[in-house]
Short mmCIF file of C-alpha atoms and ligand atoms in Angstrom, two decimals:
data_model
loop_
_atom_site.label_atom_id
_atom_site.label_comp_id
_atom_site.label_asym_id
_atom_site.label_seq_id
_atom_site.Cartn_x
_atom_site.Cartn_y
_atom_site.Cartn_z
CA MET B 1 189.48 107.64 74.05
CA VAL B 2 192.84 108.85 75.30
CA ASN B 3 191.47 108.98 78.88
CA ASP B 4 191.12 105.18 78.82
CA ILE B 5 194.87 104.71 78.16
CA ARG B 6 197.16 103.95 81.11
CA GLU B 7 200.42 104.31 79.25
CA VAL B 8 201.57 104.98 75.70
CA LEU B 9 203.65 102.03 74.51
CA LEU B 10 204.54 103.19 71.01
CA THR B 11 204.14 106.73 69.75
CA LYS B 12 203.11 107.55 66.18
CA GLU B 13 206.74 108.34 65.37
CA GLU B 14 208.04 105.08 66.91
CA ILE B 15 205.51 103.09 64.88
CA GLU B 16 206.57 104.89 61.69
CA LYS B 17 210.18 103.96 62.34
CA LEU B 18 209.33 100.29 63.04
CA VAL B 19 207.23 100.05 59.87
CA LYS B 20 209.90 101.72 57.74
CA ASP B 21 212.55 99.30 59.03
CA LEU B 22 210.33 96.25 58.45
CA GLY B 23 209.53 97.48 54.93
CA ALA B 24 213.21 97.89 54.14
CA ARG B 25 214.02 94.36 55.35
CA ILE B 26 211.14 92.86 53.37
CA THR B 27 212.18 94.81 50.24
CA GLU B 28 215.67 93.36 50.57
CA ASP B 29 214.51 89.79 51.20
CA TYR B 30 211.83 89.59 48.50
CA LYS B 31 213.70 91.01 45.49
CA GLY B 32 212.85 88.89 42.40
CA LYS B 33 210.10 86.97 44.26
CA ASN B 34 206.31 86.97 43.88
CA LEU B 35 205.39 88.81 47.06
CA PHE B 36 201.79 88.29 48.13
CA LEU B 37 200.73 90.11 51.30
CA ILE B 38 197.82 88.58 53.18
CA THR B 39 196.28 90.46 56.08
CA VAL B 40 193.87 89.49 58.76
CA LEU B 41 191.07 92.02 59.17
CA LYS B 42 190.32 94.14 60.93
CA GLY B 43 193.18 94.70 63.37
CA ALA B 44 196.10 94.56 60.93
CA SER B 45 194.50 96.79 58.27
CA VAL B 46 196.20 99.96 59.52
CA PHE B 47 199.60 98.26 59.72
CA MET B 48 199.10 96.71 56.26
CA ALA B 49 198.25 100.09 54.71
CA ASP B 50 201.50 101.58 56.00
CA LEU B 51 203.70 98.51 55.52
CA MET B 52 202.81 97.99 51.86
CA ARG B 53 203.90 101.54 51.11
CA ALA B 54 207.20 100.91 52.90
CA ILE B 55 207.90 97.96 50.58
CA ASP B 56 209.56 99.03 47.34
CA LEU B 57 208.60 95.98 45.25
CA PRO B 58 205.66 94.84 43.13
CA CYS B 59 203.24 92.88 45.30
CA GLU B 60 199.66 91.60 45.49
CA ILE B 61 197.46 92.03 48.53
CA GLU B 62 194.52 90.11 49.94
CA PHE B 63 192.38 90.27 53.07
CA MET B 64 190.96 87.53 55.24
CA VAL B 65 188.62 87.64 58.17
CA LEU B 66 189.18 85.22 61.04
CA SER B 67 187.48 85.10 64.37
CA SER B 68 188.85 83.90 67.68
CA TYR B 69 188.07 86.51 70.30
CA GLY B 70 184.50 87.66 70.61
CA SER B 71 184.47 90.82 72.67
CA GLY B 72 186.72 89.66 75.53
CA THR B 73 190.46 90.14 75.96
CA THR B 74 191.62 86.51 75.93
CA SER B 75 191.65 84.03 73.05
CA THR B 76 189.18 81.18 72.97
CA GLY B 77 191.64 79.01 71.04
CA SER B 78 189.19 78.08 68.31
CA VAL B 79 189.82 80.01 65.11
CA LYS B 80 187.30 80.18 62.27
CA ILE B 81 187.44 81.56 58.73
CA VAL B 82 184.82 84.24 58.27
CA LYS B 83 186.09 85.44 54.87
CA ASP B 84 188.63 83.54 52.78
CA ILE B 85 190.78 84.79 49.86
CA ASP B 86 189.80 84.05 46.26
CA LEU B 87 193.15 84.06 44.48
CA PRO B 88 195.33 80.93 44.06
CA LEU B 89 198.66 80.89 45.90
CA GLU B 90 200.74 78.56 43.69
CA GLY B 91 204.15 80.08 42.99
CA LYS B 92 203.55 83.00 45.38
CA ASP B 93 205.75 84.09 48.23
CA VAL B 94 203.14 84.70 50.87
CA LEU B 95 203.78 87.09 53.72
CA VAL B 96 201.10 87.15 56.39
CA VAL B 97 200.76 90.61 57.92
CA GLU B 98 199.37 90.60 61.46
CA ASP B 99 198.94 93.22 64.15
CA ILE B 100 199.84 91.15 67.20
CA LEU B 101 201.04 87.65 68.02
CA ASP B 102 199.52 86.66 71.35
CA THR B 103 198.65 83.03 72.17
CA GLY B 104 199.63 82.09 68.61
CA TYR B 105 196.37 80.24 67.85
CA THR B 106 195.40 82.61 65.01
CA LEU B 107 198.72 82.60 63.18
CA ASP B 108 199.31 78.88 63.72
CA PHE B 109 195.92 78.18 62.14
CA LEU B 110 196.48 80.58 59.25
CA PHE B 111 200.06 79.48 58.55
CA ASN B 112 199.01 75.81 58.27
CA LEU B 113 195.99 76.68 56.14
CA LEU B 114 198.03 78.73 53.65
CA LYS B 115 200.83 76.12 53.48
CA LYS B 116 198.34 73.58 52.15
CA ARG B 117 197.63 75.80 49.12
CA ASN B 118 201.11 75.19 47.66
CA PRO B 119 202.69 78.64 47.74
CA ASN B 120 206.41 79.02 47.11
CA SER B 121 206.89 80.14 50.70
CA VAL B 122 204.92 81.40 53.69
CA GLU B 123 206.34 83.77 56.30
CA ILE B 124 204.84 85.94 59.01
CA CYS B 125 205.28 89.63 59.74
CA THR B 126 203.75 90.89 62.98
CA LEU B 127 203.96 94.40 64.31
CA LEU B 128 203.75 93.33 67.96
CA ASP B 129 204.64 90.15 69.82
CA LYS B 130 203.59 89.17 73.36
CA PRO B 131 205.93 86.16 73.86
CA GLU B 132 204.88 85.56 77.50
CA ARG B 133 201.39 84.62 76.37
CA ARG B 134 202.29 82.00 73.80
CA LYS B 135 200.31 78.72 73.83
CA VAL B 136 201.46 77.34 70.46
CA GLN B 137 204.84 77.92 68.86
CA VAL B 138 204.75 80.24 65.85
CA ALA B 139 207.86 81.27 63.91
CA ALA B 140 207.44 84.90 62.84
CA LYS B 141 210.25 86.00 60.54
CA TYR B 142 209.55 89.71 61.03
CA ILE B 143 208.63 91.18 64.42
CA GLY B 144 208.27 94.92 64.92
CA ARG B 145 208.44 94.96 68.72
CA GLU B 146 208.12 92.58 71.65
CA ILE B 147 205.76 93.93 74.30
CA PRO B 148 204.86 92.88 77.86
CA ASP B 149 201.72 90.92 78.73
CA GLU B 150 199.31 93.87 78.67
CA PHE B 151 196.18 94.48 76.62
CA VAL B 152 196.98 97.15 74.05
CA VAL B 153 194.83 99.22 71.69
CA GLY B 154 195.29 101.71 68.87
CA TYR B 155 196.78 101.65 65.36
CA GLY B 156 194.17 99.11 64.30
CA LEU B 157 194.01 97.16 67.57
CA ASP B 158 190.67 97.25 69.35
CA TYR B 159 188.93 96.50 72.56
CA ASP B 160 185.28 95.68 71.79
CA GLU B 161 185.70 97.31 68.34
CA LYS B 162 186.85 100.64 69.77
CA TYR B 163 190.19 102.52 69.78
CA ARG B 164 191.27 101.24 66.33
CA ASN B 165 191.63 104.79 65.02
CA MET B 166 194.08 106.03 67.67
CA PRO B 167 197.35 106.84 65.84
CA PHE B 168 199.50 105.44 68.69
CA ILE B 169 199.52 102.16 70.66
CA GLY B 170 198.70 102.28 74.35
CA ILE B 171 197.96 100.01 77.29
CA LEU B 172 194.28 100.05 78.13
CA LYS B 173 193.35 100.81 81.76
CA PRO B 174 192.20 97.48 83.24
CA GLU B 175 189.07 99.10 84.69
CA VAL B 176 187.86 99.67 81.12
CA TYR B 177 187.48 95.94 80.49
CA SER B 178 186.95 94.62 84.02
CA ASN B 179 183.48 96.08 84.42
P1 IMP A 201 196.22 84.99 69.20
O1 IMP A 201 195.44 84.01 68.38
O2 IMP A 201 195.97 84.81 70.66
O3 IMP A 201 197.69 85.04 68.88
O4 IMP A 201 195.56 86.39 68.97
C1 IMP A 201 195.82 87.20 67.94
C2 IMP A 201 194.69 88.20 67.79
O5 IMP A 201 194.11 88.54 69.05
C3 IMP A 201 195.22 89.50 67.23
O6 IMP A 201 195.15 89.50 65.84
C4 IMP A 201 194.28 90.51 67.86
O7 IMP A 201 193.14 90.67 67.06
C5 IMP A 201 193.89 89.92 69.17
N1 IMP A 201 194.70 90.44 70.30
C6 IMP A 201 195.62 89.79 71.02
N2 IMP A 201 196.17 90.57 71.95
C7 IMP A 201 195.59 91.77 71.80
C8 IMP A 201 195.75 93.04 72.48
O8 IMP A 201 196.56 93.23 73.39
N3 IMP A 201 194.96 94.05 72.04
C9 IMP A 201 194.05 93.89 71.02
N4 IMP A 201 193.88 92.75 70.37
C10 IMP A 201 194.64 91.69 70.75
MG1 MG A 202 193.80 90.62 64.57
#
């Protein structure tokens, strides 16, 4: 696995620090609210597991499955719901937890979908942001780290369903996905 990595972008320790800081900010901002964390599987599951334990507030969690990518490295632009959430969102302060904001198609779709279900508020927390790649504008309130336009894996992020279990985030060698 590690042999396929060109460069480590975020070490395990750097990720821990980012998550701790995001958790502290969210704890501060959501005091007295009805925090409801919604995560998109599978990529953000690792981030979600750590982030929820860095938030010192009562909260609910839910998981959704969306599809936009197939097995390539660029978005197709058409997002579909594969698994929806069952719980109502009225009166909830929804925070969408995502691994990476790339073109923005996924989060734009999800944000608009959740808004229609009458929550108190909807905000976005993404661990990584690739601003150079944006196709649609998405306002993420919490961003762990901006990264360059490179395909990254690890800490939940995959290429063709692999590398999710690496504890750090690294840039994949282009030859891994070009052949
Ligand atoms: P968007 O709809 O283009 O913003 O794509 C968001 C989704 O694409 C993320 O949730 C990831 O699943 C996937 N994605 C985007 N960039 C990367 C990357 O560099 N590595 C792995 N997955 C990525
Ligand atoms: Mg994802």
